[in-house]
Short mmCIF file of C-alpha atoms in Angstrom, two decimals:
data_model
loop_
_atom_site.label_atom_id
_atom_site.label_comp_id
_atom_site.label_asym_id
_atom_site.label_seq_id
_atom_site.Cartn_x
_atom_site.Cartn_y
_atom_site.Cartn_z
CA UNK A 30 0.00 0.00 0.00
CA UNK A 31 1.39 3.46 -0.86
CA UNK A 32 2.50 5.60 2.06
CA UNK A 33 2.17 9.33 2.66
CA UNK A 34 4.71 10.73 5.10
CA UNK A 35 5.10 7.23 6.51
CA UNK A 36 1.37 6.63 6.87
CA UNK A 37 -0.69 4.05 5.01
CA UNK A 38 -2.77 5.60 2.23
CA UNK A 39 -5.91 3.93 3.59
CA UNK A 40 -5.26 5.54 6.98
CA UNK A 41 -4.92 8.94 5.35
CA UNK A 42 -8.17 8.45 3.43
CA UNK A 43 -9.98 7.20 6.56
CA UNK A 44 -8.68 10.15 8.60
CA UNK A 45 -9.90 12.61 5.94
CA UNK A 46 -13.34 10.99 5.79
CA UNK A 47 -13.74 10.92 9.57
CA UNK A 48 -12.52 14.50 9.99
CA UNK A 49 -15.02 15.58 7.34
CA UNK A 50 -17.73 13.54 9.07
CA UNK A 51 -17.12 15.39 12.35
CA UNK A 52 -17.95 18.68 10.62
CA UNK A 53 -20.98 17.20 8.88
CA UNK A 54 -22.33 15.82 12.14
CA UNK A 55 -21.71 19.02 14.09
CA UNK A 56 -22.88 21.57 11.53
CA UNK A 57 -25.23 19.50 9.39
CA UNK A 58 -26.98 17.33 11.98
CA UNK A 59 -26.57 18.26 15.65
CA UNK A 60 -26.16 22.04 15.75
CA UNK A 61 -27.42 23.22 12.36
CA UNK A 62 -29.94 25.75 13.63
CA UNK A 63 -27.64 27.05 16.38
CA UNK A 64 -24.77 27.41 13.92
CA UNK A 65 -26.90 29.17 11.30
CA UNK A 66 -28.28 31.58 13.89
CA UNK A 67 -24.85 32.44 15.32
CA UNK A 68 -23.38 32.81 11.83
CA UNK A 69 -26.31 34.98 10.72
CA UNK A 70 -27.21 32.61 7.89
CA UNK A 71 -30.83 32.26 6.83
CA UNK A 72 -32.29 29.30 4.97
CA UNK A 73 -32.50 31.53 1.88
CA UNK A 74 -28.79 32.32 2.23
CA UNK A 75 -27.97 28.62 2.50
CA UNK A 76 -30.07 27.74 -0.55
CA UNK A 77 -28.60 30.62 -2.57
CA UNK A 78 -24.96 29.79 -1.82
CA UNK A 79 -22.86 28.79 -4.84
CA UNK A 80 -22.94 24.99 -5.08
CA UNK A 81 -19.31 24.80 -6.25
CA UNK A 82 -18.10 26.03 -2.86
CA UNK A 83 -19.44 22.89 -1.18
CA UNK A 84 -16.97 20.83 -3.20
CA UNK A 85 -14.12 22.75 -1.59
CA UNK A 86 -15.20 21.42 1.81
CA UNK A 87 -13.14 18.26 1.32
CA UNK A 88 -9.95 20.25 0.63
CA UNK A 89 -9.70 21.43 4.25
CA UNK A 90 -9.60 17.99 5.91
CA UNK A 91 -7.25 16.72 3.21
CA UNK A 92 -4.77 19.50 3.95
CA UNK A 93 -5.24 19.04 7.71
CA UNK A 94 -4.56 15.29 7.57
CA UNK A 95 -1.54 15.71 5.29
CA UNK A 96 -0.17 18.35 7.66
CA UNK A 97 -0.70 16.11 10.67
CA UNK A 98 0.92 13.15 8.93
CA UNK A 99 3.98 15.28 8.18
CA UNK A 100 4.11 16.57 11.77
CA UNK A 101 4.03 13.01 13.11
CA UNK A 102 6.86 12.06 10.77
CA UNK A 103 8.91 15.12 11.77
CA UNK A 104 8.38 14.58 15.49
CA UNK A 105 8.82 10.80 15.34
CA UNK A 106 5.68 10.28 17.42
CA UNK A 107 4.33 6.76 17.04
CA UNK A 108 2.08 6.18 20.05
CA UNK A 109 -1.43 7.36 20.84
CA UNK A 110 -0.41 9.95 23.44
CA UNK A 111 2.26 11.33 21.10
CA UNK A 112 -0.18 11.68 18.22
CA UNK A 113 -2.85 13.27 20.40
CA UNK A 114 -0.32 15.65 21.95
CA UNK A 115 1.02 16.77 18.57
CA UNK A 116 -2.55 17.15 17.31
CA UNK A 117 -3.52 19.23 20.34
CA UNK A 118 -0.45 21.45 19.97
CA UNK A 119 -1.23 21.93 16.27
CA UNK A 120 -4.78 22.95 17.22
CA UNK A 121 -3.72 25.24 20.07
CA UNK A 122 -0.76 26.79 18.25
CA UNK A 123 -2.16 27.14 14.74
CA UNK A 124 -5.79 26.22 14.10
CA UNK A 125 -7.44 27.95 17.07
CA UNK A 126 -5.41 31.18 16.87
CA UNK A 127 -6.29 31.41 13.17
CA UNK A 128 -9.98 31.15 14.09
CA UNK A 129 -9.48 33.83 16.74
CA UNK A 130 -8.62 36.42 14.09
CA UNK A 131 -12.24 36.43 12.96
CA UNK A 132 -13.49 36.91 16.52
CA UNK A 133 -10.89 39.45 17.64
CA UNK A 134 -10.83 41.66 14.55
CA UNK A 135 -14.09 40.78 12.84
CA UNK A 136 -17.55 42.13 13.27
CA UNK A 137 -20.37 39.67 13.68
CA UNK A 138 -18.32 36.63 14.71
CA UNK A 139 -19.79 35.81 18.12
CA UNK A 140 -17.90 34.04 20.89
CA UNK A 141 -20.27 31.07 20.68
CA UNK A 142 -19.36 30.55 17.04
CA UNK A 143 -15.66 30.72 17.90
CA UNK A 144 -16.21 28.03 20.55
CA UNK A 145 -18.19 25.84 18.13
CA UNK A 146 -15.65 26.22 15.33
CA UNK A 147 -12.78 25.63 17.76
CA UNK A 148 -14.42 22.48 19.13
CA UNK A 149 -15.03 21.24 15.59
CA UNK A 150 -11.37 21.63 14.67
CA UNK A 151 -10.12 20.13 17.93
CA UNK A 152 -12.31 17.04 17.60
CA UNK A 153 -11.44 16.68 13.90
CA UNK A 154 -7.72 16.95 14.57
CA UNK A 155 -7.77 14.48 17.45
CA UNK A 156 -9.86 11.97 15.50
CA UNK A 157 -7.53 12.22 12.50
CA UNK A 158 -4.50 11.91 14.77
CA UNK A 159 -5.82 8.70 16.30
CA UNK A 160 -6.79 7.18 12.93
CA UNK A 161 -3.36 7.88 11.47
CA UNK A 162 -1.78 6.04 14.38
CA UNK A 163 -4.06 3.04 14.02
CA UNK A 164 -3.15 2.42 10.42
CA UNK A 165 0.48 3.20 11.11
CA UNK A 166 0.63 0.49 13.76
CA UNK A 167 -1.32 -2.00 11.65
CA UNK A 168 0.97 -1.39 8.68
CA UNK A 169 4.14 -1.60 10.80
CA UNK A 170 2.99 -4.82 12.47
CA UNK A 171 2.18 -6.40 9.10
CA UNK A 172 5.58 -5.45 7.70
CA UNK A 173 7.56 -6.67 10.73
CA UNK A 174 9.31 -10.04 10.35
CA UNK A 175 7.95 -12.87 12.50
#
């Protein structure tokens, strides 16, 4: 199986799908109305949004998972706590501060939306971090001589 930054391709694909699923569940199933209200989006706005933008939604988790895979390779982390720690540091040091720009300097980005978006990214990153480890271990165990 091809590898990406030392991770099994299937693990990378699974991590992307699960990270994307976290966002779908949070924004599309559990907290849709709350999110739309905080973001100031009406049903008419949602229906009038350009359809092509929805296809870009998969690009974000792909880039996130590739970045995490590279971070794990650079740091040499190969256990669950190491992956989760690197993922948390990536969230705290990069993802969450980037979100904060919209809240700190923007108008109309409420604190509740910052918390929801931050939680979404944290959960997505931690899920992807764990999945990348699982496939990494499974691949390493399969390749190890008996």
